[in-house]
CSV table of C-alpha atoms in Angstrom, one decimal:
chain,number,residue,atom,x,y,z
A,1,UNK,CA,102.5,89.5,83.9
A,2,UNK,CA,98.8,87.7,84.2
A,3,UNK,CA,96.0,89.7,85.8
A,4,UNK,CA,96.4,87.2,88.7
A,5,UNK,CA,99.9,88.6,89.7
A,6,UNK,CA,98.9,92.6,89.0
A,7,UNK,CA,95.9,92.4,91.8
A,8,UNK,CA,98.7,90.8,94.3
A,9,UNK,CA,101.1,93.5,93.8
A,10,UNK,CA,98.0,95.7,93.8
A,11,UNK,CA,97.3,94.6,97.2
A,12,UNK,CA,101.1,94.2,98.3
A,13,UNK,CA,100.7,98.4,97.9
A,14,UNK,CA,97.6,99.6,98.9
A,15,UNK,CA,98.9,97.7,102.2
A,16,UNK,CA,102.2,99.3,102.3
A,17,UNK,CA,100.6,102.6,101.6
A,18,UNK,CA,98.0,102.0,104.5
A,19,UNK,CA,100.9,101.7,106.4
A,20,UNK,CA,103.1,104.3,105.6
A,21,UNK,CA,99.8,107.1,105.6
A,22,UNK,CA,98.7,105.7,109.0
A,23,UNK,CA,102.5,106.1,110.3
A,24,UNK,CA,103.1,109.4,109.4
A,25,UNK,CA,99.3,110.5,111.3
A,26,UNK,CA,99.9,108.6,114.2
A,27,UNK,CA,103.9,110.7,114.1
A,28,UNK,CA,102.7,113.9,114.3
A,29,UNK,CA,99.6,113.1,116.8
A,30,UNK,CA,102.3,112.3,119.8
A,31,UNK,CA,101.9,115.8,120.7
A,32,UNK,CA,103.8,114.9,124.5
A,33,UNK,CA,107.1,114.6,122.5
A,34,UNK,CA,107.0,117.8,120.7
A,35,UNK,CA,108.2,121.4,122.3
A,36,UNK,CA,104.8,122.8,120.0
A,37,UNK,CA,102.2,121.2,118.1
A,38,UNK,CA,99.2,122.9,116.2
A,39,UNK,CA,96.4,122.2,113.5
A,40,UNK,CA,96.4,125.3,111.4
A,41,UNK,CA,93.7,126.1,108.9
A,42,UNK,CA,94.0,130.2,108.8
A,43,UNK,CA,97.2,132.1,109.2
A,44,UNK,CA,97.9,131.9,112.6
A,45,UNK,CA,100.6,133.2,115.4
A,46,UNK,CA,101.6,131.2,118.3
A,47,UNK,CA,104.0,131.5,121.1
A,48,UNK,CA,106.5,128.6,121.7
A,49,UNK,CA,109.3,128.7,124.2
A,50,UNK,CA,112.8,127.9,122.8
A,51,UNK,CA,116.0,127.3,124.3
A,52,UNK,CA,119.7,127.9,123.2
A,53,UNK,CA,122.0,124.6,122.2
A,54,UNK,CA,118.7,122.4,120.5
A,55,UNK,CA,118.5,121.9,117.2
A,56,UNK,CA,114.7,122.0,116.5
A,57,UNK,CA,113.4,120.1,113.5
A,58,UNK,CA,109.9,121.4,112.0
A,59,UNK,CA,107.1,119.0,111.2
A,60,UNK,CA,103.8,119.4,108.5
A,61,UNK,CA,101.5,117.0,108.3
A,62,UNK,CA,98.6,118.0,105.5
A,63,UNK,CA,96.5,114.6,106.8
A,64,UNK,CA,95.1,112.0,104.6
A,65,UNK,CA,93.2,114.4,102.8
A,66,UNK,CA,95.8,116.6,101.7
A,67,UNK,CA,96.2,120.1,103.2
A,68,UNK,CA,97.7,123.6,101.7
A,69,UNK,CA,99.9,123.4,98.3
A,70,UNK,CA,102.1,125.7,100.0
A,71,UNK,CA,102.8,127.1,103.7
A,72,UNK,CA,104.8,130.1,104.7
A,73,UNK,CA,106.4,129.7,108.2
A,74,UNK,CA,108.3,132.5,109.8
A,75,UNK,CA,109.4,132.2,113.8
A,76,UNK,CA,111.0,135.4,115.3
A,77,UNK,CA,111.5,136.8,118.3
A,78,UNK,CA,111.5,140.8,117.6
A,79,UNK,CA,113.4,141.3,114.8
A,80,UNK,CA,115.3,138.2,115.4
A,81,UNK,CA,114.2,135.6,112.4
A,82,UNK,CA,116.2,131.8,113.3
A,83,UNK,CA,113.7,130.2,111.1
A,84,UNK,CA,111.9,131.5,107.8
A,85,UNK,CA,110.4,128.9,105.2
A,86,UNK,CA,108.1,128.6,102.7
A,87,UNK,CA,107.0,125.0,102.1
A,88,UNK,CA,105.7,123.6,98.8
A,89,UNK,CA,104.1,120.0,97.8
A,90,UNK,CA,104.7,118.2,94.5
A,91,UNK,CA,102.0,118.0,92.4
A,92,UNK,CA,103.3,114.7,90.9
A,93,UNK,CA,103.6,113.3,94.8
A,94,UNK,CA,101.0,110.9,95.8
A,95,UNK,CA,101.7,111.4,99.7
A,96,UNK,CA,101.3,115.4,100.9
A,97,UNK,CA,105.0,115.7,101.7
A,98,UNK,CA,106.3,119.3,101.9
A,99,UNK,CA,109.5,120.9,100.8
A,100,UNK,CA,112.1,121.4,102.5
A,101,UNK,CA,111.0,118.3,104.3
A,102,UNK,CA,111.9,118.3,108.1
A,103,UNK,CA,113.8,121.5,108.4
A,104,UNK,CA,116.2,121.7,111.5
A,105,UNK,CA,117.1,125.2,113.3
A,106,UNK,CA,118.7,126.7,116.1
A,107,UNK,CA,118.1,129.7,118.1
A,108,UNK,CA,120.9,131.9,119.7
A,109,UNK,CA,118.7,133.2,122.4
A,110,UNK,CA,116.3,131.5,125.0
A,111,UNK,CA,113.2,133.1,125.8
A,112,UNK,CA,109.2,133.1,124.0
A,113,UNK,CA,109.4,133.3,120.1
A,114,UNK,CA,106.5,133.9,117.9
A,115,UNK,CA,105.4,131.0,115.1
A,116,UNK,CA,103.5,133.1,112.1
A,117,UNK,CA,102.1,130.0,109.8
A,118,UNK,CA,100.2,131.1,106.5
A,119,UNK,CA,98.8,128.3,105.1
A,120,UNK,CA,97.5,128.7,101.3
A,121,UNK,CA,94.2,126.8,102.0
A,122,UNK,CA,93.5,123.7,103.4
A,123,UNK,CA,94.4,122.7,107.1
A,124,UNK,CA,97.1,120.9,107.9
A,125,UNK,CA,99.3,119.9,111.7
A,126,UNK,CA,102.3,121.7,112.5
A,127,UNK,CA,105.1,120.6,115.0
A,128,UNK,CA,108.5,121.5,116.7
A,129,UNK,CA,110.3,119.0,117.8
A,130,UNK,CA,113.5,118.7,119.9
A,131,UNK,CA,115.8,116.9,118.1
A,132,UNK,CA,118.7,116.3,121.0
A,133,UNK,CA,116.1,114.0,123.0
């Protein structure tokens, strides 16, 4: 392969990358089509009301700069726990993506449930989002 043909494919993926990095920022910045959205740099605890018979599906975004190397996520309701996660990234990923990626939940019970997010450092976006609509 000539030099010639390495800067087009060079090109070809800095594009494609622009792309996918500005795709997955402008996903979790709809904040009208999610049941809870939230930039989190501390650890935090929000309220978020949740309903019986939705699967949820929950959403990190660390940004283009990268955010925490791991995130601890535990919603409850009293002693209830539906959803308890610790999310990790790959060191050997060039894109900030978190594992479990895109974890879905259900609750058995309606009513306000608390959303305790301890982030290792950095900031990062958080989201719920309703997967039935």
């Amino acid at each position: 392969m000539d030099e010639e043909q390495k800067d087009r494919i060079l090109i070809v993926l800095t594009i494609l990358v622009a792309i996918l990095v500005f795709g997955i920022s402008h996903y979790l910045s709809l904040d009208d089509e999610y049941d809870f959205g939230a930039s989190v740099s501390d650890e935090s605890v929000f309220e978020v009301n949740l309903t019986t018979g939705i699967k949820y599906k929950f959403l990190i975004d660390g940004g283009l700069i990268g955010g925490p190397v791991s995130i601890d996520v535990t919603i409850s309701k009293g002693s209830y726990v539906p959803f308890d996660e610790s999310f990790r990234t790959d060191p050997m990923d060039t894109f900030t993506v978190y594992y479990p990626y895109e974890p879905m939940f259900t609750v058995k019970e309606n009513g306000t449930y608390q959303v305790h997010v301890n982030p290792s450092s950095g900031s990062c976006k958080i989201a719920i989002f309703d997967t039935n609509s």
